[in-house]
Amino acid sequence: MARIAEARAPASPTSKSQIARHKRILDAAAALGARKRIDVVQMHEVAKDADVAIATLYRYFPSKNALFTAVFQAEISAFDESRRSGEDEDLVDQVTDLLVGLSRHLLLRPILAATMFQATSATYVAATMDEVEPTESELGRILLRIIGAEEPNRQDLSVVRLLTHCWWGALVSTLGGQTTLSRAEADIRLGARLLLAPYSGNR
């Protein structure tokens, strides 16, 4: 039954009341995920804390992986909205400020970060190739905006994909204790500088 539920496309909120319920669910999941690992969090707990029916929760989020992947996207979006950089800032600085700042923000709640990464990894593995293009993720869309790729070509998509992989690997290594935050940030900065070299002269 769990496999069938996860395969179902989630509903999207449209009315003001639905959007409010949707946000309450994400907020409740984030609060629980900050205290408990994903295997401990129960969907009925999320529904109770969000003050929604369990059927409503499953209509929007067919599984815990879907739920915490959505929490991850919401965290990225909220962080981006909170830190608009100046247009005259160097392109590499804009990208590294975003990725390094996002890492620091997520690591403030390491249990939630690990939960979101585990859920997103599972969602990524289960997705089709078309569903994992940079245009389908919040971070990918933000990076494409920063590099000025309103209509991205294959190189734009590849560069953003590689930037995302670099950031993802560095942060996962930090969460797992395989590297320090300062070393991870240095790797992210180097990766951004190398990958964005073709774009820097065009601005």
PDB file of N, CA, C and O in Angstrom, residues 34 47 168 186 200:
ATOM      1  N   ALA A  34      12.933  18.549  13.272  1.00  0.00           N
ATOM      2  CA  ALA A  34      14.080  19.144  13.958  1.00  0.00           C
ATOM      3  C   ALA A  34      14.399  18.414  15.260  1.00  0.00           C
ATOM      4  O   ALA A  34      15.500  18.538  15.793  1.00  0.00           O
ATOM      5  N   ALA A  47      -0.078  15.511  11.247  1.00  0.00           N
ATOM      6  CA  ALA A  47      -1.461  15.937  11.053  1.00  0.00           C
ATOM      7  C   ALA A  47      -2.022  16.575  12.320  1.00  0.00           C
ATOM      8  O   ALA A  47      -2.682  17.625  12.269  1.00  0.00           O
ATOM      9  N   TRP A 168      25.598  19.699  -2.539  1.00  0.00           N
ATOM     10  CA  TRP A 168      24.954  18.564  -1.859  1.00  0.00           C
ATOM     11  C   TRP A 168      26.005  17.665  -1.211  1.00  0.00           C
ATOM     12  O   TRP A 168      25.895  17.320  -0.029  1.00  0.00           O
ATOM     13  N   ALA A 186      35.014  25.903   1.544  1.00  0.00           N
ATOM     14  CA  ALA A 186      36.114  26.145   0.606  1.00  0.00           C
ATOM     15  C   ALA A 186      35.911  25.339  -0.677  1.00  0.00           C
ATOM     16  O   ALA A 186      36.161  25.841  -1.788  1.00  0.00           O
ATOM     17  N   SER A 200      31.390  34.354 -16.076  1.00  0.00           N
ATOM     18  CA  SER A 200      31.857  35.563 -15.399  1.00  0.00           C
ATOM     19  C   SER A 200      32.196  36.678 -16.359  1.00  0.00           C
ATOM     20  O   SER A 200      31.964  37.855 -16.074  1.00  0.00           O
TER      21      SER A 200
END
